[in-house]
PDB file of C-alpha atoms in Angstrom:
ATOM      1  CA  UNK A 101      -0.008   0.015  -0.006  1.00  0.00           C
ATOM      2  CA  UNK A 102       1.507   3.319  -1.086  1.00  0.00           C
ATOM      3  CA  UNK A 103       1.872   6.040   1.435  1.00  0.00           C
ATOM      4  CA  UNK A 104      -0.402   9.089   1.164  1.00  0.00           C
ATOM      5  CA  UNK A 105       1.444  12.393   1.080  1.00  0.00           C
ATOM      6  CA  UNK A 106      -0.326  14.887   3.200  1.00  0.00           C
ATOM      7  CA  UNK A 107      -1.102  18.267   1.528  1.00  0.00           C
ATOM      8  CA  UNK A 108       1.406  20.977   2.294  1.00  0.00           C
ATOM      9  CA  UNK A 109       0.471  23.080   5.260  1.00  0.00           C
ATOM     10  CA  UNK A 110      -0.314  26.678   4.405  1.00  0.00           C
ATOM     11  CA  UNK A 111       2.051  29.145   5.980  1.00  0.00           C
ATOM     12  CA  UNK A 112       0.440  31.370   8.565  1.00  0.00           C
ATOM     13  CA  UNK A 113       0.845  35.009   7.549  1.00  0.00           C
ATOM     14  CA  UNK A 114       2.912  37.059   9.992  1.00  0.00           C
ATOM     15  CA  UNK A 115       1.101  39.173  12.555  1.00  0.00           C
ATOM     16  CA  UNK A 116       1.746  42.822  13.136  1.00  0.00           C
ATOM     17  CA  UNK A 117       3.622  41.974  16.316  1.00  0.00           C
ATOM     18  CA  UNK A 118       5.869  39.423  14.563  1.00  0.00           C
ATOM     19  CA  UNK A 119       6.526  41.823  11.681  1.00  0.00           C
ATOM     20  CA  UNK A 120       7.419  44.459  14.227  1.00  0.00           C
ATOM     21  CA  UNK A 121       9.757  42.166  16.075  1.00  0.00           C
ATOM     22  CA  UNK A 122      11.518  41.152  12.881  1.00  0.00           C
ATOM     23  CA  UNK A 123      12.014  44.803  11.947  1.00  0.00           C
ATOM     24  CA  UNK A 124      13.420  45.609  15.419  1.00  0.00           C
ATOM     25  CA  UNK A 125      15.930  42.766  15.307  1.00  0.00           C
ATOM     26  CA  UNK A 126      17.042  43.871  11.810  1.00  0.00           C
ATOM     27  CA  UNK A 127      17.605  47.452  13.082  1.00  0.00           C
ATOM     28  CA  UNK A 128      19.426  46.279  16.170  1.00  0.00           C
ATOM     29  CA  UNK A 129      21.843  44.133  14.012  1.00  0.00           C
ATOM     30  CA  UNK A 130      22.468  47.043  11.729  1.00  0.00           C
ATOM     31  CA  UNK A 131      23.007  49.406  14.697  1.00  0.00           C
ATOM     32  CA  UNK A 132      25.618  46.926  16.055  1.00  0.00           C
ATOM     33  CA  UNK A 133      27.298  46.968  12.712  1.00  0.00           C
ATOM     34  CA  UNK A 134      27.087  43.247  12.151  1.00  0.00           C
ATOM     35  CA  UNK A 135      26.397  41.358   9.011  1.00  0.00           C
ATOM     36  CA  UNK A 136      24.114  38.298   9.251  1.00  0.00           C
ATOM     37  CA  UNK A 137      27.056  35.934   8.854  1.00  0.00           C
ATOM     38  CA  UNK A 138      28.832  37.646  11.745  1.00  0.00           C
ATOM     39  CA  UNK A 139      25.800  37.086  14.028  1.00  0.00           C
ATOM     40  CA  UNK A 140      25.784  33.370  13.138  1.00  0.00           C
ATOM     41  CA  UNK A 141      29.440  33.110  14.007  1.00  0.00           C
ATOM     42  CA  UNK A 142      28.822  34.652  17.478  1.00  0.00           C
ATOM     43  CA  UNK A 143      25.744  32.610  18.222  1.00  0.00           C
ATOM     44  CA  UNK A 144      24.346  29.080  17.686  1.00  0.00           C
ATOM     45  CA  UNK A 145      22.006  30.352  14.990  1.00  0.00           C
ATOM     46  CA  UNK A 146      22.368  29.216  11.383  1.00  0.00           C
ATOM     47  CA  UNK A 147      22.118  31.720   8.519  1.00  0.00           C
ATOM     48  CA  UNK A 148      18.732  30.398   7.210  1.00  0.00           C
ATOM     49  CA  UNK A 149      17.104  30.647  10.674  1.00  0.00           C
ATOM     50  CA  UNK A 150      18.402  34.240  11.199  1.00  0.00           C
ATOM     51  CA  UNK A 151      17.007  35.159   7.793  1.00  0.00           C
ATOM     52  CA  UNK A 152      13.648  33.734   8.580  1.00  0.00           C
ATOM     53  CA  UNK A 153      13.505  35.514  11.886  1.00  0.00           C
ATOM     54  CA  UNK A 154      14.435  38.877  10.335  1.00  0.00           C
ATOM     55  CA  UNK A 155      11.870  38.507   7.615  1.00  0.00           C
ATOM     56  CA  UNK A 156       9.080  37.510   9.967  1.00  0.00           C
ATOM     57  CA  UNK A 157       8.793  34.102   8.410  1.00  0.00           C
ATOM     58  CA  UNK A 158       9.287  32.396  11.826  1.00  0.00           C
ATOM     59  CA  UNK A 159       8.926  33.366  15.466  1.00  0.00           C
ATOM     60  CA  UNK A 160      12.222  33.192  17.398  1.00  0.00           C
ATOM     61  CA  UNK A 161      12.360  30.978  20.394  1.00  0.00           C
ATOM     62  CA  UNK A 162      12.824  32.839  23.615  1.00  0.00           C
ATOM     63  CA  UNK A 163      16.421  31.552  24.115  1.00  0.00           C
ATOM     64  CA  UNK A 164      17.225  32.632  20.547  1.00  0.00           C
ATOM     65  CA  UNK A 165      15.822  36.059  21.117  1.00  0.00           C
ATOM     66  CA  UNK A 166      17.784  36.449  24.397  1.00  0.00           C
ATOM     67  CA  UNK A 167      20.946  35.358  22.683  1.00  0.00           C
ATOM     68  CA  UNK A 168      20.420  38.043  19.994  1.00  0.00           C
ATOM     69  CA  UNK A 169      19.532  40.750  22.466  1.00  0.00           C
ATOM     70  CA  UNK A 170      22.688  39.836  24.502  1.00  0.00           C
ATOM     71  CA  UNK A 171      24.781  40.256  21.450  1.00  0.00           C
ATOM     72  CA  UNK A 172      23.248  43.530  20.526  1.00  0.00           C
ATOM     73  CA  UNK A 173      23.525  44.809  24.047  1.00  0.00           C
ATOM     74  CA  UNK A 174      19.819  45.432  24.594  1.00  0.00           C
ATOM     75  CA  UNK A 175      18.692  45.978  28.212  1.00  0.00           C
ATOM     76  CA  UNK A 176      15.974  47.595  30.262  1.00  0.00           C
ATOM     77  CA  UNK A 177      12.557  48.616  28.949  1.00  0.00           C
ATOM     78  CA  UNK A 178      13.477  48.098  25.364  1.00  0.00           C
ATOM     79  CA  UNK A 179      14.440  44.495  26.038  1.00  0.00           C
ATOM     80  CA  UNK A 180      11.302  43.912  28.026  1.00  0.00           C
ATOM     81  CA  UNK A 181       9.209  45.285  25.089  1.00  0.00           C
ATOM     82  CA  UNK A 182      10.880  42.906  22.631  1.00  0.00           C
ATOM     83  CA  UNK A 183      10.422  39.886  24.879  1.00  0.00           C
ATOM     84  CA  UNK A 184       6.731  40.827  25.196  1.00  0.00           C
ATOM     85  CA  UNK A 185       6.380  41.002  21.437  1.00  0.00           C
ATOM     86  CA  UNK A 186       7.900  37.496  21.176  1.00  0.00           C
ATOM     87  CA  UNK A 187       5.443  36.142  23.736  1.00  0.00           C
ATOM     88  CA  UNK A 188       2.495  37.722  21.965  1.00  0.00           C
ATOM     89  CA  UNK A 189       3.714  37.204  18.386  1.00  0.00           C
ATOM     90  CA  UNK A 190       0.861  35.031  17.309  1.00  0.00           C
ATOM     91  CA  UNK A 191      -1.925  37.434  18.517  1.00  0.00           C
ATOM     92  CA  UNK A 192      -3.706  39.424  15.862  1.00  0.00           C
ATOM     93  CA  UNK A 193      -4.861  43.036  16.329  1.00  0.00           C
ATOM     94  CA  UNK A 194      -2.873  45.461  18.457  1.00  0.00           C
ATOM     95  CA  UNK A 195      -3.215  48.647  20.324  1.00  0.00           C
ATOM     96  CA  UNK A 196       0.229  49.959  20.825  1.00  0.00           C
ATOM     97  CA  UNK A 197       0.159  52.686  23.415  1.00  0.00           C
ATOM     98  CA  UNK A 198       2.645  55.568  23.006  1.00  0.00           C
ATOM     99  CA  UNK A 199       5.943  55.064  24.783  1.00  0.00           C
ATOM    100  CA  UNK A 200       8.077  58.188  24.990  1.00  0.00           C
ATOM    101  CA  UNK A 201      11.184  56.114  25.618  1.00  0.00           C
ATOM    102  CA  UNK A 202      10.895  54.247  22.379  1.00  0.00           C
ATOM    103  CA  UNK A 203      12.840  55.929  19.548  1.00  0.00           C
ATOM    104  CA  UNK A 204      10.632  57.210  16.706  1.00  0.00           C
ATOM    105  CA  UNK A 205      12.598  55.114  14.168  1.00  0.00           C
ATOM    106  CA  UNK A 206      11.192  51.970  15.891  1.00  0.00           C
ATOM    107  CA  UNK A 207       7.664  53.262  15.712  1.00  0.00           C
ATOM    108  CA  UNK A 208       5.429  50.248  14.606  1.00  0.00           C
ATOM    109  CA  UNK A 209       3.812  52.173  11.741  1.00  0.00           C
ATOM    110  CA  UNK A 210       7.290  53.042  10.269  1.00  0.00           C
ATOM    111  CA  UNK A 211       8.400  49.421  10.410  1.00  0.00           C
ATOM    112  CA  UNK A 212       5.214  48.176   8.766  1.00  0.00           C
ATOM    113  CA  UNK A 213       5.051  50.973   6.166  1.00  0.00           C
ATOM    114  CA  UNK A 214       8.609  50.298   5.089  1.00  0.00           C
ATOM    115  CA  UNK A 215       7.713  46.678   4.204  1.00  0.00           C
ATOM    116  CA  UNK A 216       4.475  47.519   2.313  1.00  0.00           C
ATOM    117  CA  UNK A 217       4.195  47.711  -1.415  1.00  0.00           C
ATOM    118  CA  UNK A 218       1.160  50.004  -1.472  1.00  0.00           C
ATOM    119  CA  UNK A 219      -0.591  52.340   0.992  1.00  0.00           C
ATOM    120  CA  UNK A 220      -4.116  53.708   0.770  1.00  0.00           C
ATOM    121  CA  UNK A 221      -4.334  56.704   3.166  1.00  0.00           C
ATOM    122  CA  UNK A 222      -7.631  58.399   3.905  1.00  0.00           C
ATOM    123  CA  UNK A 223      -7.595  61.669   5.966  1.00  0.00           C
ATOM    124  CA  UNK A 224     -10.486  63.665   7.105  1.00  0.00           C
ATOM    125  CA  UNK A 225      -8.691  66.572   8.941  1.00  0.00           C
ATOM    126  CA  UNK A 226      -4.983  66.466   7.970  1.00  0.00           C
ATOM    127  CA  UNK A 227      -2.877  66.390   4.835  1.00  0.00           C
ATOM    128  CA  UNK A 228      -1.616  62.752   4.548  1.00  0.00           C
ATOM    129  CA  UNK A 229       1.637  62.408   6.544  1.00  0.00           C
ATOM    130  CA  UNK A 230       3.706  61.205   3.579  1.00  0.00           C
ATOM    131  CA  UNK A 231       2.679  64.337   1.684  1.00  0.00           C
ATOM    132  CA  UNK A 232       3.200  67.014   4.293  1.00  0.00           C
ATOM    133  CA  UNK A 233       5.817  69.799   4.115  1.00  0.00           C
ATOM    134  CA  UNK A 234       8.162  70.213   7.034  1.00  0.00           C
ATOM    135  CA  UNK A 235       6.560  73.525   8.029  1.00  0.00           C
ATOM    136  CA  UNK A 236       3.125  72.005   7.975  1.00  0.00           C
ATOM    137  CA  UNK A 237       4.286  69.078  10.102  1.00  0.00           C
ATOM    138  CA  UNK A 238       5.857  71.348  12.709  1.00  0.00           C
ATOM    139  CA  UNK A 239       2.794  73.645  12.961  1.00  0.00           C
ATOM    140  CA  UNK A 240       0.455  70.607  13.012  1.00  0.00           C
ATOM    141  CA  UNK A 241       2.277  68.897  15.814  1.00  0.00           C
ATOM    142  CA  UNK A 242       2.411  72.144  17.877  1.00  0.00           C
ATOM    143  CA  UNK A 243      -1.305  72.442  17.510  1.00  0.00           C
ATOM    144  CA  UNK A 244      -2.177  68.779  18.208  1.00  0.00           C
ATOM    145  CA  UNK A 245       0.325  68.333  21.145  1.00  0.00           C
ATOM    146  CA  UNK A 246       0.337  71.719  22.947  1.00  0.00           C
ATOM    147  CA  UNK A 247       2.219  70.232  25.914  1.00  0.00           C
ATOM    148  CA  UNK A 248       5.095  68.771  23.765  1.00  0.00           C
ATOM    149  CA  UNK A 249       8.584  70.253  24.230  1.00  0.00           C
ATOM    150  CA  UNK A 250      10.590  71.705  21.291  1.00  0.00           C
ATOM    151  CA  UNK A 251      12.779  68.594  21.329  1.00  0.00           C
ATOM    152  CA  UNK A 252       9.743  66.238  21.176  1.00  0.00           C
ATOM    153  CA  UNK A 253       8.359  68.277  18.360  1.00  0.00           C
ATOM    154  CA  UNK A 254      11.578  68.220  16.360  1.00  0.00           C
ATOM    155  CA  UNK A 255      11.920  64.524  16.947  1.00  0.00           C
ATOM    156  CA  UNK A 256       8.500  63.932  15.475  1.00  0.00           C
ATOM    157  CA  UNK A 257       9.178  66.244  12.553  1.00  0.00           C
ATOM    158  CA  UNK A 258      12.409  64.329  11.708  1.00  0.00           C
ATOM    159  CA  UNK A 259      10.545  61.013  11.986  1.00  0.00           C
ATOM    160  CA  UNK A 260       7.878  62.249   9.587  1.00  0.00           C
ATOM    161  CA  UNK A 261      10.360  63.557   7.041  1.00  0.00           C
ATOM    162  CA  UNK A 262      12.190  60.161   7.258  1.00  0.00           C
ATOM    163  CA  UNK A 263       9.012  58.378   6.540  1.00  0.00           C
ATOM    164  CA  UNK A 264       8.673  60.326   3.291  1.00  0.00           C
ATOM    165  CA  UNK A 265      11.792  58.712   1.823  1.00  0.00           C
ATOM    166  CA  UNK A 266       9.598  55.664   1.146  1.00  0.00           C
ATOM    167  CA  UNK A 267       8.309  57.727  -1.788  1.00  0.00           C
ATOM    168  CA  UNK A 268      11.766  57.928  -3.391  1.00  0.00           C
ATOM    169  CA  UNK A 269      14.129  55.429  -4.991  1.00  0.00           C
ATOM    170  CA  UNK A 270      13.805  52.882  -7.728  1.00  0.00           C
ATOM    171  CA  UNK A 271      10.858  50.988  -6.111  1.00  0.00           C
ATOM    172  CA  UNK A 272       8.950  53.611  -4.159  1.00  0.00           C
ATOM    173  CA  UNK A 273       5.856  52.951  -2.062  1.00  0.00           C
ATOM    174  CA  UNK A 274       2.698  53.177  -4.192  1.00  0.00           C
ATOM    175  CA  UNK A 275       0.568  55.762  -2.459  1.00  0.00           C
ATOM    176  CA  UNK A 276      -3.159  56.444  -2.963  1.00  0.00           C
ATOM    177  CA  UNK A 277      -4.189  59.392  -0.891  1.00  0.00           C
ATOM    178  CA  UNK A 278      -7.799  60.320  -0.347  1.00  0.00           C
ATOM    179  CA  UNK A 279      -8.682  63.368   1.742  1.00  0.00           C
ATOM    180  CA  UNK A 280     -11.752  65.388   2.718  1.00  0.00           C
ATOM    181  CA  UNK A 281     -11.802  69.000   1.498  1.00  0.00           C
ATOM    182  CA  UNK A 282     -11.910  70.073   5.218  1.00  0.00           C
ATOM    183  CA  UNK A 283      -8.235  69.074   5.443  1.00  0.00           C
ATOM    184  CA  UNK A 284      -7.306  71.553   2.700  1.00  0.00           C
ATOM    185  CA  UNK A 285      -9.417  74.379   4.116  1.00  0.00           C
ATOM    186  CA  UNK A 286      -8.128  74.382   7.666  1.00  0.00           C
ATOM    187  CA  UNK A 287      -5.192  76.839   7.942  1.00  0.00           C
ATOM    188  CA  UNK A 288      -2.449  75.068   9.813  1.00  0.00           C
ATOM    189  CA  UNK A 289       0.373  77.425  10.920  1.00  0.00           C
ATOM    190  CA  UNK A 290      -0.302  80.287   8.507  1.00  0.00           C
ATOM    191  CA  UNK A 291      -1.661  81.047   5.072  1.00  0.00           C
ATOM    192  CA  UNK A 292       1.947  81.015   3.724  1.00  0.00           C
ATOM    193  CA  UNK A 293       2.488  77.516   5.084  1.00  0.00           C
ATOM    194  CA  UNK A 294      -0.881  76.338   3.616  1.00  0.00           C
ATOM    195  CA  UNK A 295      -0.057  77.889   0.187  1.00  0.00           C
ATOM    196  CA  UNK A 296       3.267  75.933   0.023  1.00  0.00           C
ATOM    197  CA  UNK A 297       1.537  72.767   1.421  1.00  0.00           C
ATOM    198  CA  UNK A 298      -1.116  72.897  -1.323  1.00  0.00           C
ATOM    199  CA  UNK A 299       1.492  73.487  -3.923  1.00  0.00           C
ATOM    200  CA  UNK A 300       3.566  70.579  -2.655  1.00  0.00           C
ATOM    201  CA  UNK A 301       0.512  68.337  -2.690  1.00  0.00           C
ATOM    202  CA  UNK A 302      -0.244  69.282  -6.246  1.00  0.00           C
ATOM    203  CA  UNK A 303       3.396  68.616  -7.260  1.00  0.00           C
ATOM    204  CA  UNK A 304       3.399  65.168  -5.548  1.00  0.00           C
ATOM    205  CA  UNK A 305       0.089  64.248  -7.189  1.00  0.00           C
ATOM    206  CA  UNK A 306       1.827  64.433 -10.584  1.00  0.00           C
ATOM    207  CA  UNK A 307       4.305  61.650  -9.814  1.00  0.00           C
ATOM    208  CA  UNK A 308       3.390  58.300 -11.359  1.00  0.00           C
ATOM    209  CA  UNK A 309       3.318  56.305  -8.068  1.00  0.00           C
ATOM    210  CA  UNK A 310       1.180  58.833  -6.143  1.00  0.00           C
ATOM    211  CA  UNK A 311      -2.597  59.413  -6.718  1.00  0.00           C
ATOM    212  CA  UNK A 312      -4.397  62.178  -4.825  1.00  0.00           C
ATOM    213  CA  UNK A 313      -8.187  62.511  -4.722  1.00  0.00           C
ATOM    214  CA  UNK A 314     -10.216  65.021  -2.691  1.00  0.00           C
ATOM    215  CA  UNK A 315     -13.727  64.428  -1.424  1.00  0.00           C
ATOM    216  CA  UNK A 316     -15.481  67.838  -1.975  1.00  0.00           C
ATOM    217  CA  UNK A 317     -17.869  69.318   0.546  1.00  0.00           C
ATOM    218  CA  UNK A 318     -20.564  68.864  -2.110  1.00  0.00           C
ATOM    219  CA  UNK A 319     -20.410  64.996  -1.626  1.00  0.00           C
ATOM    220  CA  UNK A 320     -22.169  65.466   1.699  1.00  0.00           C
ATOM    221  CA  UNK A 321     -21.982  62.744   4.410  1.00  0.00           C
ATOM    222  CA  UNK A 322     -19.728  59.841   3.534  1.00  0.00           C
ATOM    223  CA  UNK A 323     -18.239  56.721   5.122  1.00  0.00           C
ATOM    224  CA  UNK A 324     -14.865  58.309   5.878  1.00  0.00           C
ATOM    225  CA  UNK A 325     -16.234  60.930   8.217  1.00  0.00           C
ATOM    226  CA  UNK A 326     -15.795  58.876  11.446  1.00  0.00           C
ATOM    227  CA  UNK A 327     -12.024  59.080  11.102  1.00  0.00           C
ATOM    228  CA  UNK A 328      -8.796  58.550   9.186  1.00  0.00           C
ATOM    229  CA  UNK A 329      -6.951  55.319   8.418  1.00  0.00           C
ATOM    230  CA  UNK A 330      -4.247  53.682   6.353  1.00  0.00           C
ATOM    231  CA  UNK A 331      -4.546  50.357   4.479  1.00  0.00           C
ATOM    232  CA  UNK A 332      -1.039  48.805   4.093  1.00  0.00           C
ATOM    233  CA  UNK A 333      -0.778  46.211   1.287  1.00  0.00           C
ATOM    234  CA  UNK A 334       1.933  43.627   0.924  1.00  0.00           C
ATOM    235  CA  UNK A 335       2.570  40.694  -1.418  1.00  0.00           C
ATOM    236  CA  UNK A 336      -0.128  38.062  -2.237  1.00  0.00           C
ATOM    237  CA  UNK A 337       1.018  35.819   0.736  1.00  0.00           C
ATOM    238  CA  UNK A 338       0.640  38.488   3.407  1.00  0.00           C
ATOM    239  CA  UNK A 339      -2.634  40.079   4.235  1.00  0.00           C
ATOM    240  CA  UNK A 340      -3.270  43.862   4.451  1.00  0.00           C
ATOM    241  CA  UNK A 341      -2.874  45.690   7.753  1.00  0.00           C
ATOM    242  CA  UNK A 342      -5.219  48.538   8.780  1.00  0.00           C
ATOM    243  CA  UNK A 343      -3.635  51.326  10.801  1.00  0.00           C
ATOM    244  CA  UNK A 344      -5.651  53.809  12.857  1.00  0.00           C
ATOM    245  CA  UNK A 345      -4.036  56.645  14.829  1.00  0.00           C
ATOM    246  CA  UNK A 346      -6.209  56.979  17.969  1.00  0.00           C
ATOM    247  CA  UNK A 347      -5.969  59.034  21.138  1.00  0.00           C
ATOM    248  CA  UNK A 348      -5.109  55.767  22.968  1.00  0.00           C
ATOM    249  CA  UNK A 349      -2.265  54.920  20.636  1.00  0.00           C
ATOM    250  CA  UNK A 350      -1.567  53.141  17.379  1.00  0.00           C
ATOM    251  CA  UNK A 351      -4.345  50.679  16.561  1.00  0.00           C
ATOM    252  CA  UNK A 352      -3.613  47.846  14.070  1.00  0.00           C
ATOM    253  CA  UNK A 353      -6.432  45.693  12.700  1.00  0.00           C
ATOM    254  CA  UNK A 354      -5.758  42.284  11.061  1.00  0.00           C
ATOM    255  CA  UNK A 355      -9.034  40.333  11.051  1.00  0.00           C
ATOM    256  CA  UNK A 356     -10.322  39.424   7.594  1.00  0.00           C
ATOM    257  CA  UNK A 357     -13.645  41.066   8.309  1.00  0.00           C
ATOM    258  CA  UNK A 358     -11.865  44.392   9.229  1.00  0.00           C
ATOM    259  CA  UNK A 359      -9.671  44.245   6.148  1.00  0.00           C
ATOM    260  CA  UNK A 360     -12.672  43.559   3.933  1.00  0.00           C
ATOM    261  CA  UNK A 361     -14.675  46.389   5.469  1.00  0.00           C
ATOM    262  CA  UNK A 362     -11.873  48.947   5.066  1.00  0.00           C
ATOM    263  CA  UNK A 363     -11.093  47.942   1.499  1.00  0.00           C
ATOM    264  CA  UNK A 364     -14.746  48.338   0.653  1.00  0.00           C
ATOM    265  CA  UNK A 365     -14.748  51.756   2.258  1.00  0.00           C
ATOM    266  CA  UNK A 366     -11.687  52.730   0.176  1.00  0.00           C
ATOM    267  CA  UNK A 367     -13.565  51.762  -3.024  1.00  0.00           C
ATOM    268  CA  UNK A 368     -16.592  53.837  -1.943  1.00  0.00           C
ATOM    269  CA  UNK A 369     -14.412  56.833  -1.049  1.00  0.00           C
ATOM    270  CA  UNK A 370     -12.567  56.718  -4.355  1.00  0.00           C
ATOM    271  CA  UNK A 371     -15.888  56.616  -6.176  1.00  0.00           C
ATOM    272  CA  UNK A 372     -17.298  59.685  -4.545  1.00  0.00           C
ATOM    273  CA  UNK A 373     -14.051  61.735  -4.558  1.00  0.00           C
ATOM    274  CA  UNK A 374     -13.056  64.083  -7.446  1.00  0.00           C
ATOM    275  CA  UNK A 375     -10.913  62.579 -10.184  1.00  0.00           C
ATOM    276  CA  UNK A 376      -7.163  63.229  -9.923  1.00  0.00           C
ATOM    277  CA  UNK A 377      -7.509  65.829 -12.661  1.00  0.00           C
ATOM    278  CA  UNK A 378     -10.354  67.656 -10.961  1.00  0.00           C
ATOM    279  CA  UNK A 379      -8.480  67.373  -7.656  1.00  0.00           C
ATOM    280  CA  UNK A 380      -5.486  69.175  -9.210  1.00  0.00           C
ATOM    281  CA  UNK A 381      -7.909  71.976 -10.308  1.00  0.00           C
ATOM    282  CA  UNK A 382      -9.286  72.266  -6.785  1.00  0.00           C
ATOM    283  CA  UNK A 383      -5.890  72.484  -5.297  1.00  0.00           C
ATOM    284  CA  UNK A 384      -4.974  75.287  -7.622  1.00  0.00           C
ATOM    285  CA  UNK A 385      -8.168  77.180  -6.688  1.00  0.00           C
ATOM    286  CA  UNK A 386      -7.653  76.772  -2.968  1.00  0.00           C
ATOM    287  CA  UNK A 387      -4.076  77.804  -3.229  1.00  0.00           C
ATOM    288  CA  UNK A 388      -5.241  81.082  -4.741  1.00  0.00           C
ATOM    289  CA  UNK A 389      -7.683  81.535  -1.892  1.00  0.00           C
ATOM    290  CA  UNK A 390      -4.813  81.320   0.580  1.00  0.00           C
TER     291      UNK A 390
END
């Protein structure tokens, strides 16, 4: 009797927590100035396992994680955060509360955005972060976080500007930005800042990998009014991730029902928004108003 070969098991897609852990470990290795082969020489890990850990294809065992953190000299709260990520790596959905001690370059959104192939960003009150000018960012942060120190503000400005490098290079992030007209009409900083912001938005909208659409006031009530969100899209094997910036912290949604609901919302918002050509005309008109 011949043996029956079981069907191959389907790889479980990485969760937000596992993706974040993988990105953190890559950054730590790079900060330490070590190549992957050097890490394998200093630990019991083989190269294939290290590659799978750093690409979120496998969850590191706790002893493996501790060995890597020892090698990279990670201690204190940062180490505790990474160990917690390892323990919860299989859980889906995540509310990541803001931690002032965590460097901005390790912000979960930045890590996940850097791995994405496409982002659909809907904004109801702000210019999309990847399309903001530096002056707009600075004025916006001062207004939203009145208790922030100058250093905290500048750290956030720097992080926002670094995020925008995803739109450069040979394989830039494909960005589809949809925004309510209210975001264009609110004067952030000054009329001069808004004039330059609107001009910058119009210039960016002409780039082949960036699409900008505005939902005009005349569209009336629409599904995006409850709040802003970003849909991050990866390759065919990895599901989308929904990001929502809330007052409680960074909220990430991974359930199929949530992904389906937000993608349907994106289609509806695209349909009621002005075309890219009409959006450019509206931007020019509003720039004259400022």
